[in-house]
Structures are given as structure tokens and as C-alpha cells.
PDB file of C-alpha atoms in Angstrom:
ATOM      1  CA  MET A   1      26.827  -3.825 -11.284  1.00 55.00           C
ATOM      2  CA  CYS A   2      23.097  -3.578 -11.438  1.00 62.00           C
ATOM      3  CA  LYS A   3      20.885  -6.266 -13.040  1.00 65.00           C
ATOM      4  CA  SER A   4      20.552  -4.384 -16.327  1.00 67.00           C
ATOM      5  CA  ASP A   5      24.368  -4.081 -16.701  1.00 73.00           C
ATOM      6  CA  LYS A   6      24.740  -7.799 -16.081  1.00 77.00           C
ATOM      7  CA  ALA A   7      22.079  -8.573 -18.708  1.00 75.00           C
ATOM      8  CA  ILE A   8      23.822  -6.394 -21.303  1.00 78.00           C
ATOM      9  CA  LEU A   9      27.205  -7.912 -20.501  1.00 79.00           C
ATOM     10  CA  LEU A  10      25.732 -11.389 -20.780  1.00 78.00           C
ATOM     11  CA  GLY A  11      24.067 -10.562 -24.111  1.00 77.00           C
ATOM     12  CA  VAL A  12      27.246  -9.163 -25.678  1.00 78.00           C
ATOM     13  CA  SER A  13      29.279 -12.106 -24.389  1.00 79.00           C
ATOM     14  CA  LEU A  14      26.828 -14.598 -25.817  1.00 75.00           C
ATOM     15  CA  ILE A  15      26.910 -12.846 -29.182  1.00 76.00           C
ATOM     16  CA  PHE A  16      30.707 -12.855 -29.230  1.00 74.00           C
ATOM     17  CA  ILE A  17      30.966 -16.529 -28.164  1.00 73.00           C
ATOM     18  CA  GLY A  18      28.258 -17.513 -30.634  1.00 69.00           C
ATOM     19  CA  GLY A  19      30.256 -15.877 -33.420  1.00 68.00           C
ATOM     20  CA  ILE A  20      33.371 -17.845 -32.425  1.00 65.00           C
ATOM     21  CA  ILE A  21      31.619 -21.214 -32.154  1.00 64.00           C
ATOM     22  CA  VAL A  22      29.462 -20.921 -35.276  1.00 63.00           C
ATOM     23  CA  GLY A  23      31.991 -19.312 -37.504  1.00 63.00           C
ATOM     24  CA  GLN A  24      35.208 -20.976 -36.284  1.00 58.00           C
ATOM     25  CA  THR A  25      36.860 -18.457 -38.551  1.00 57.00           C
ATOM     26  CA  PHE A  26      35.830 -15.424 -36.556  1.00 52.00           C
ATOM     27  CA  SER A  27      37.873 -12.499 -37.624  1.00 57.00           C
ATOM     28  CA  PHE A  28      37.824  -8.891 -36.526  1.00 62.00           C
ATOM     29  CA  GLU A  29      36.944  -7.901 -40.045  1.00 66.00           C
ATOM     30  CA  VAL A  30      33.758  -5.886 -39.830  1.00 66.00           C
ATOM     31  CA  LYS A  31      31.084  -6.416 -42.411  1.00 73.00           C
ATOM     32  CA  LEU A  32      27.835  -4.517 -42.685  1.00 76.00           C
ATOM     33  CA  SER A  33      25.836  -7.692 -42.100  1.00 79.00           C
ATOM     34  CA  ASP A  34      27.729  -8.340 -38.859  1.00 75.00           C
ATOM     35  CA  LEU A  35      26.956  -4.839 -37.614  1.00 76.00           C
ATOM     36  CA  ILE A  36      23.302  -5.214 -38.496  1.00 84.00           C
ATOM     37  CA  ALA A  37      23.070  -8.635 -36.772  1.00 84.00           C
ATOM     38  CA  THR A  38      24.808  -7.232 -33.644  1.00 82.00           C
ATOM     39  CA  LEU A  39      22.561  -4.230 -33.557  1.00 86.00           C
ATOM     40  CA  VAL A  40      19.416  -6.419 -33.953  1.00 88.00           C
ATOM     41  CA  ALA A  41      20.618  -8.648 -31.120  1.00 87.00           C
ATOM     42  CA  ILE A  42      21.270  -5.653 -28.810  1.00 89.00           C
ATOM     43  CA  ILE A  43      17.847  -4.147 -29.602  1.00 91.00           C
ATOM     44  CA  THR A  44      16.204  -7.525 -28.955  1.00 91.00           C
ATOM     45  CA  PHE A  45      17.901  -7.818 -25.566  1.00 89.00           C
ATOM     46  CA  TYR A  46      16.930  -4.253 -24.705  1.00 91.00           C
ATOM     47  CA  TYR A  47      13.250  -4.815 -25.465  1.00 92.00           C
ATOM     48  CA  ALA A  48      13.220  -8.190 -23.676  1.00 90.00           C
ATOM     49  CA  PHE A  49      14.698  -6.453 -20.584  1.00 90.00           C
ATOM     50  CA  GLN A  50      12.131  -3.642 -20.771  1.00 92.00           C
ATOM     51  CA  GLY A  51       9.387  -6.263 -21.068  1.00 91.00           C
ATOM     52  CA  LEU A  52      10.619  -7.996 -17.906  1.00 91.00           C
ATOM     53  CA  GLN A  53      10.686  -4.688 -16.015  1.00 91.00           C
ATOM     54  CA  HIS A  54       7.177  -3.919 -17.148  1.00 92.00           C
ATOM     55  CA  ASN A  55       5.936  -7.319 -16.075  1.00 90.00           C
ATOM     56  CA  LYS A  56       7.522  -6.828 -12.669  1.00 86.00           C
ATOM     57  CA  ARG A  57       5.751  -3.449 -12.199  1.00 86.00           C
ATOM     58  CA  ILE A  58       2.472  -4.988 -13.230  1.00 87.00           C
ATOM     59  CA  TYR A  59       2.935  -7.841 -10.724  1.00 84.00           C
ATOM     60  CA  GLN A  60       3.823  -5.490  -7.901  1.00 79.00           C
ATOM     61  CA  ASN A  61       0.783  -3.319  -8.614  1.00 79.00           C
ATOM     62  CA  SER A  62      -1.456  -6.373  -8.755  1.00 81.00           C
ATOM     63  CA  ILE A  63      -0.590  -7.335  -5.144  1.00 84.00           C
ATOM     64  CA  LYS A  64      -0.713  -3.871  -3.667  1.00 88.00           C
ATOM     65  CA  PRO A  65      -3.107  -3.032  -0.824  1.00 91.00           C
ATOM     66  CA  VAL A  66      -5.256   0.069  -1.169  1.00 91.00           C
ATOM     67  CA  ILE A  67      -6.390   1.129   2.300  1.00 92.00           C
ATOM     68  CA  GLU A  68      -9.120   3.770   2.635  1.00 93.00           C
ATOM     69  CA  ARG A  69     -11.481   4.791   5.425  1.00 93.00           C
ATOM     70  CA  PHE A  70     -15.170   4.021   5.517  1.00 94.00           C
ATOM     71  CA  ILE A  71     -17.316   5.991   7.959  1.00 94.00           C
ATOM     72  CA  SER A  72     -20.913   5.222   8.745  1.00 93.00           C
ATOM     73  CA  VAL A  73     -22.954   7.692  10.835  1.00 93.00           C
ATOM     74  CA  ASP A  74     -26.630   7.030  11.559  1.00 92.00           C
ATOM     75  CA  ASN A  75     -28.074  10.138  13.173  1.00 90.00           C
ATOM     76  CA  GLU A  76     -31.414   8.493  13.799  1.00 91.00           C
ATOM     77  CA  LYS A  77     -30.085   5.451  15.677  1.00 91.00           C
ATOM     78  CA  TYR A  78     -27.020   7.294  17.068  1.00 92.00           C
ATOM     79  CA  VAL A  79     -24.556   4.783  15.619  1.00 94.00           C
ATOM     80  CA  TYR A  80     -21.027   5.606  14.452  1.00 94.00           C
ATOM     81  CA  ASN A  81     -18.747   3.161  12.684  1.00 94.00           C
ATOM     82  CA  PHE A  82     -15.164   3.791  11.459  1.00 94.00           C
ATOM     83  CA  LEU A  83     -13.635   1.064   9.240  1.00 93.00           C
ATOM     84  CA  LEU A  84     -10.401   0.714   7.328  1.00 93.00           C
ATOM     85  CA  LYS A  85     -11.171  -1.078   4.050  1.00 94.00           C
ATOM     86  CA  ASN A  86      -8.677  -2.718   1.735  1.00 92.00           C
ATOM     87  CA  TYR A  87      -9.837  -2.135  -1.791  1.00 91.00           C
ATOM     88  CA  GLY A  88      -6.680  -3.547  -3.323  1.00 88.00           C
ATOM     89  CA  THR A  89      -5.799  -7.064  -4.357  1.00 88.00           C
ATOM     90  CA  GLY A  90      -2.951  -7.526  -1.927  1.00 88.00           C
ATOM     91  CA  SER A  91      -2.950  -7.962   1.889  1.00 89.00           C
ATOM     92  CA  ALA A  92      -2.011  -5.090   4.179  1.00 89.00           C
ATOM     93  CA  ILE A  93       0.288  -6.640   6.754  1.00 89.00           C
ATOM     94  CA  ASN A  94       2.097  -5.220   9.825  1.00 88.00           C
ATOM     95  CA  LEU A  95      -0.758  -2.713  10.177  1.00 88.00           C
ATOM     96  CA  LYS A  96      -0.165  -0.301  13.030  1.00 90.00           C
ATOM     97  CA  TYR A  97      -2.067   2.819  13.844  1.00 90.00           C
ATOM     98  CA  LYS A  98      -1.733   5.788  16.207  1.00 91.00           C
ATOM     99  CA  ILE A  99      -4.562   7.972  17.399  1.00 91.00           C
ATOM    100  CA  GLN A 100      -3.540  11.639  17.343  1.00 91.00           C
ATOM    101  CA  SER A 101      -5.576  14.368  19.013  1.00 87.00           C
ATOM    102  CA  ASP A 102      -4.895  18.061  19.489  1.00 84.00           C
ATOM    103  CA  ALA A 103      -3.375  17.140  22.888  1.00 82.00           C
ATOM    104  CA  GLY A 104      -1.028  14.475  21.408  1.00 87.00           C
ATOM    105  CA  GLU A 105      -1.071  10.780  20.934  1.00 90.00           C
ATOM    106  CA  LEU A 106      -3.787   8.714  22.576  1.00 88.00           C
ATOM    107  CA  SER A 107      -3.624   5.042  23.515  1.00 87.00           C
ATOM    108  CA  HIS A 108      -6.647   2.773  22.919  1.00 86.00           C
ATOM    109  CA  LYS A 109      -7.450   2.989  26.617  1.00 89.00           C
ATOM    110  CA  ASP A 110      -7.173   6.810  26.603  1.00 89.00           C
ATOM    111  CA  LEU A 111      -9.545   7.101  23.684  1.00 88.00           C
ATOM    112  CA  GLN A 112     -11.974   4.699  25.269  1.00 89.00           C
ATOM    113  CA  ASP A 113     -11.902   6.662  28.529  1.00 90.00           C
ATOM    114  CA  LYS A 114     -12.480   9.984  26.749  1.00 89.00           C
ATOM    115  CA  LEU A 115     -15.354   8.663  24.682  1.00 89.00           C
ATOM    116  CA  LEU A 116     -17.033   7.076  27.704  1.00 89.00           C
ATOM    117  CA  LEU A 117     -17.101  10.527  29.395  1.00 89.00           C
ATOM    118  CA  PHE A 118     -19.719  11.623  26.942  1.00 88.00           C
ATOM    119  CA  GLY A 119     -22.286   9.303  28.436  1.00 85.00           C
ATOM    120  CA  ASP A 120     -23.744   5.817  28.253  1.00 87.00           C
ATOM    121  CA  MET A 121     -22.690   4.009  25.087  1.00 88.00           C
ATOM    122  CA  GLU A 122     -21.781   0.648  23.599  1.00 90.00           C
ATOM    123  CA  LEU A 123     -18.188   1.057  22.433  1.00 90.00           C
ATOM    124  CA  GLU A 124     -15.774  -1.196  20.613  1.00 90.00           C
ATOM    125  CA  ILE A 125     -12.221  -0.196  19.585  1.00 88.00           C
ATOM    126  CA  GLY A 126     -10.462  -2.512  17.177  1.00 84.00           C
ATOM    127  CA  ALA A 127      -6.980  -3.965  17.440  1.00 79.00           C
ATOM    128  CA  GLU A 128      -4.115  -3.687  15.015  1.00 75.00           C
ATOM    129  CA  LEU A 129      -4.262  -6.535  12.556  1.00 80.00           C
ATOM    130  CA  GLY A 130      -3.601  -7.112   8.879  1.00 83.00           C
ATOM    131  CA  ILE A 131      -6.331  -6.621   6.283  1.00 87.00           C
ATOM    132  CA  SER A 132      -6.786  -9.106   3.528  1.00 88.00           C
ATOM    133  CA  PRO A 133      -7.895  -8.062   0.048  1.00 89.00           C
ATOM    134  CA  ASN A 134     -11.468  -6.785  -0.239  1.00 88.00           C
ATOM    135  CA  SER A 135     -12.084  -6.883   3.511  1.00 90.00           C
ATOM    136  CA  SER A 136     -12.189  -4.359   6.317  1.00 90.00           C
ATOM    137  CA  LEU A 137     -10.961  -3.791   9.882  1.00 90.00           C
ATOM    138  CA  ASN A 138     -13.407  -2.274  12.368  1.00 91.00           C
ATOM    139  CA  ILE A 139     -11.552   0.509  14.271  1.00 91.00           C
ATOM    140  CA  ILE A 140     -14.354   2.275  16.252  1.00 91.00           C
ATOM    141  CA  THR A 141     -17.966   1.275  16.683  1.00 92.00           C
ATOM    142  CA  MET A 142     -20.229   3.002  19.103  1.00 93.00           C
ATOM    143  CA  LYS A 143     -23.934   3.240  19.749  1.00 93.00           C
ATOM    144  CA  MET A 144     -25.538   5.879  22.006  1.00 91.00           C
ATOM    145  CA  SER A 145     -29.024   6.542  23.146  1.00 87.00           C
ATOM    146  CA  ASN A 146     -28.884  10.382  23.424  1.00 87.00           C
ATOM    147  CA  GLU A 147     -28.772  12.774  20.406  1.00 88.00           C
ATOM    148  CA  ALA A 148     -26.979  15.585  22.277  1.00 88.00           C
ATOM    149  CA  SER A 149     -24.239  13.302  23.520  1.00 89.00           C
ATOM    150  CA  PHE A 150     -23.926  11.703  20.111  1.00 90.00           C
ATOM    151  CA  THR A 151     -23.469  15.149  18.480  1.00 90.00           C
ATOM    152  CA  GLU A 152     -20.791  16.012  21.000  1.00 91.00           C
ATOM    153  CA  VAL A 153     -18.930  12.769  20.438  1.00 91.00           C
ATOM    154  CA  ILE A 154     -18.946  13.300  16.635  1.00 91.00           C
ATOM    155  CA  LYS A 155     -17.659  16.850  17.189  1.00 92.00           C
ATOM    156  CA  TYR A 156     -14.854  15.491  19.414  1.00 91.00           C
ATOM    157  CA  LEU A 157     -13.963  12.798  16.855  1.00 91.00           C
ATOM    158  CA  GLY A 158     -13.463  15.656  14.353  1.00 90.00           C
ATOM    159  CA  THR A 159     -10.347  16.677  16.367  1.00 91.00           C
ATOM    160  CA  ILE A 160      -8.783  13.233  16.093  1.00 92.00           C
ATOM    161  CA  GLU A 161      -6.723  11.683  13.310  1.00 93.00           C
ATOM    162  CA  LEU A 162      -5.730   8.105  12.663  1.00 93.00           C
ATOM    163  CA  HIS A 163      -2.135   7.655  11.481  1.00 94.00           C
ATOM    164  CA  VAL A 164      -1.799   4.260   9.744  1.00 93.00           C
ATOM    165  CA  ASN A 165       1.381   2.343   8.791  1.00 92.00           C
ATOM    166  CA  PHE A 166       1.148  -0.890   6.842  1.00 92.00           C
ATOM    167  CA  SER A 167       3.142  -2.818   4.330  1.00 90.00           C
ATOM    168  CA  SER A 168       2.427  -5.110   1.365  1.00 88.00           C
ATOM    169  CA  ILE A 169       3.745  -8.666   1.048  1.00 85.00           C
ATOM    170  CA  GLN A 170       6.619  -7.139  -0.961  1.00 82.00           C
ATOM    171  CA  ASP A 171       7.592  -4.972   2.095  1.00 84.00           C
ATOM    172  CA  ASP A 172       6.460  -1.780   0.433  1.00 86.00           C
ATOM    173  CA  VAL A 173       5.736   0.373   3.502  1.00 90.00           C
ATOM    174  CA  GLN A 174       2.932   2.940   3.250  1.00 91.00           C
ATOM    175  CA  TYR A 175       1.730   5.704   5.572  1.00 93.00           C
ATOM    176  CA  LYS A 176      -1.683   7.379   5.578  1.00 94.00           C
ATOM    177  CA  VAL A 177      -3.539   9.811   7.772  1.00 94.00           C
ATOM    178  CA  PHE A 178      -7.335   9.677   8.138  1.00 94.00           C
ATOM    179  CA  SER A 179      -9.795  12.003   9.820  1.00 91.00           C
ATOM    180  CA  LEU A 180     -12.385  10.275  11.972  1.00 89.00           C
ATOM    181  CA  THR A 181     -15.283  12.308  10.686  1.00 87.00           C
ATOM    182  CA  PRO A 182     -16.791  12.409   7.175  1.00 84.00           C
TER     183      PRO A 182
END
């Protein structure tokens, strides 16, 4: 039995027992007032149950993480920054991501090695962590000194996707795919 069936069974049982206790002369004679009272009680239980379900949905939506990408590219200072931001009101936990290129999956080390081939740069690649509400996780930050190399790196990043898995505190697992270029 599901929860709604149990609630209905409990409601009908309480009505029946209440009739026996209050009346002490409970008979199976059906009067119109008895039918109306029973119908009103059933309708009341139905709306109370629907209200509880609605409150549960509102609560679950109020603690849901909303993860989106934020990309900052400064073509004058040759700085690139890729963040995952949690715009929701719930924490994103068990966050894991995979880096997919045309050639297949890349590890953090593989991505770092490929990016460093483009020339001298300051490079940081973030780790997999959770993201609390209204905060962000820095995935890739790099700064270069050469415009041509910077343009090539941005072009290469266009061939890469970030596949992200995370869950809410209610174990609602979500999966998203992000491009690394705007």
C-alpha cells in the first residue's frame, strides 16, 4: 500500500470508529445527513492530503541546487576562467565531472598537459567538490601572455565538454553537459 492508500484507510476507519463511540447506537441505517457528513470528511481528508503533497514539493524545490556554467574571457589580458555556479538554494553534493574531447575522456592531468602545449601560461584546474548555495567552483583558470596562443587555446576548448553529475541533499541525482566556450 502506498502512503495515500494508508491515509484514506485511516480516515475511513476513524470515521467508522467515531460513529460507534459517539453514537453507541450505530446502526447500518443510512440517512442523508450521515452520507453528507461522510462525504465531507472524505473530501476534507483528500484536500489535507493534497496540501501535504504540495508542501512536500515546495520544500524539495526550495533545497534544490541549480548548477550553471559561468565563463569569463578577457581578450585583452588573455585570461580565461570557467566556473560552475550554484544559483539554487540547496547544496550540490557528490559533484563529479568528466572532461570529454573529440578523442574521448580526458583526465585532469591529460587536460593540463594538452593546454600547456600551447605555450607559457598560468594554469589551475579545479577539483571535484560540492558547491554550497550561491557559490561557485573554479574549474579552469588560465592566463597567457600571447594573443595567438590564447586564441588557439580558446579554439581547442571549443572541442571539449564538461559532463557533470551531482546530487541534492535529498539524493536527487542530476546530470548536465557544458561546453567550455561561450
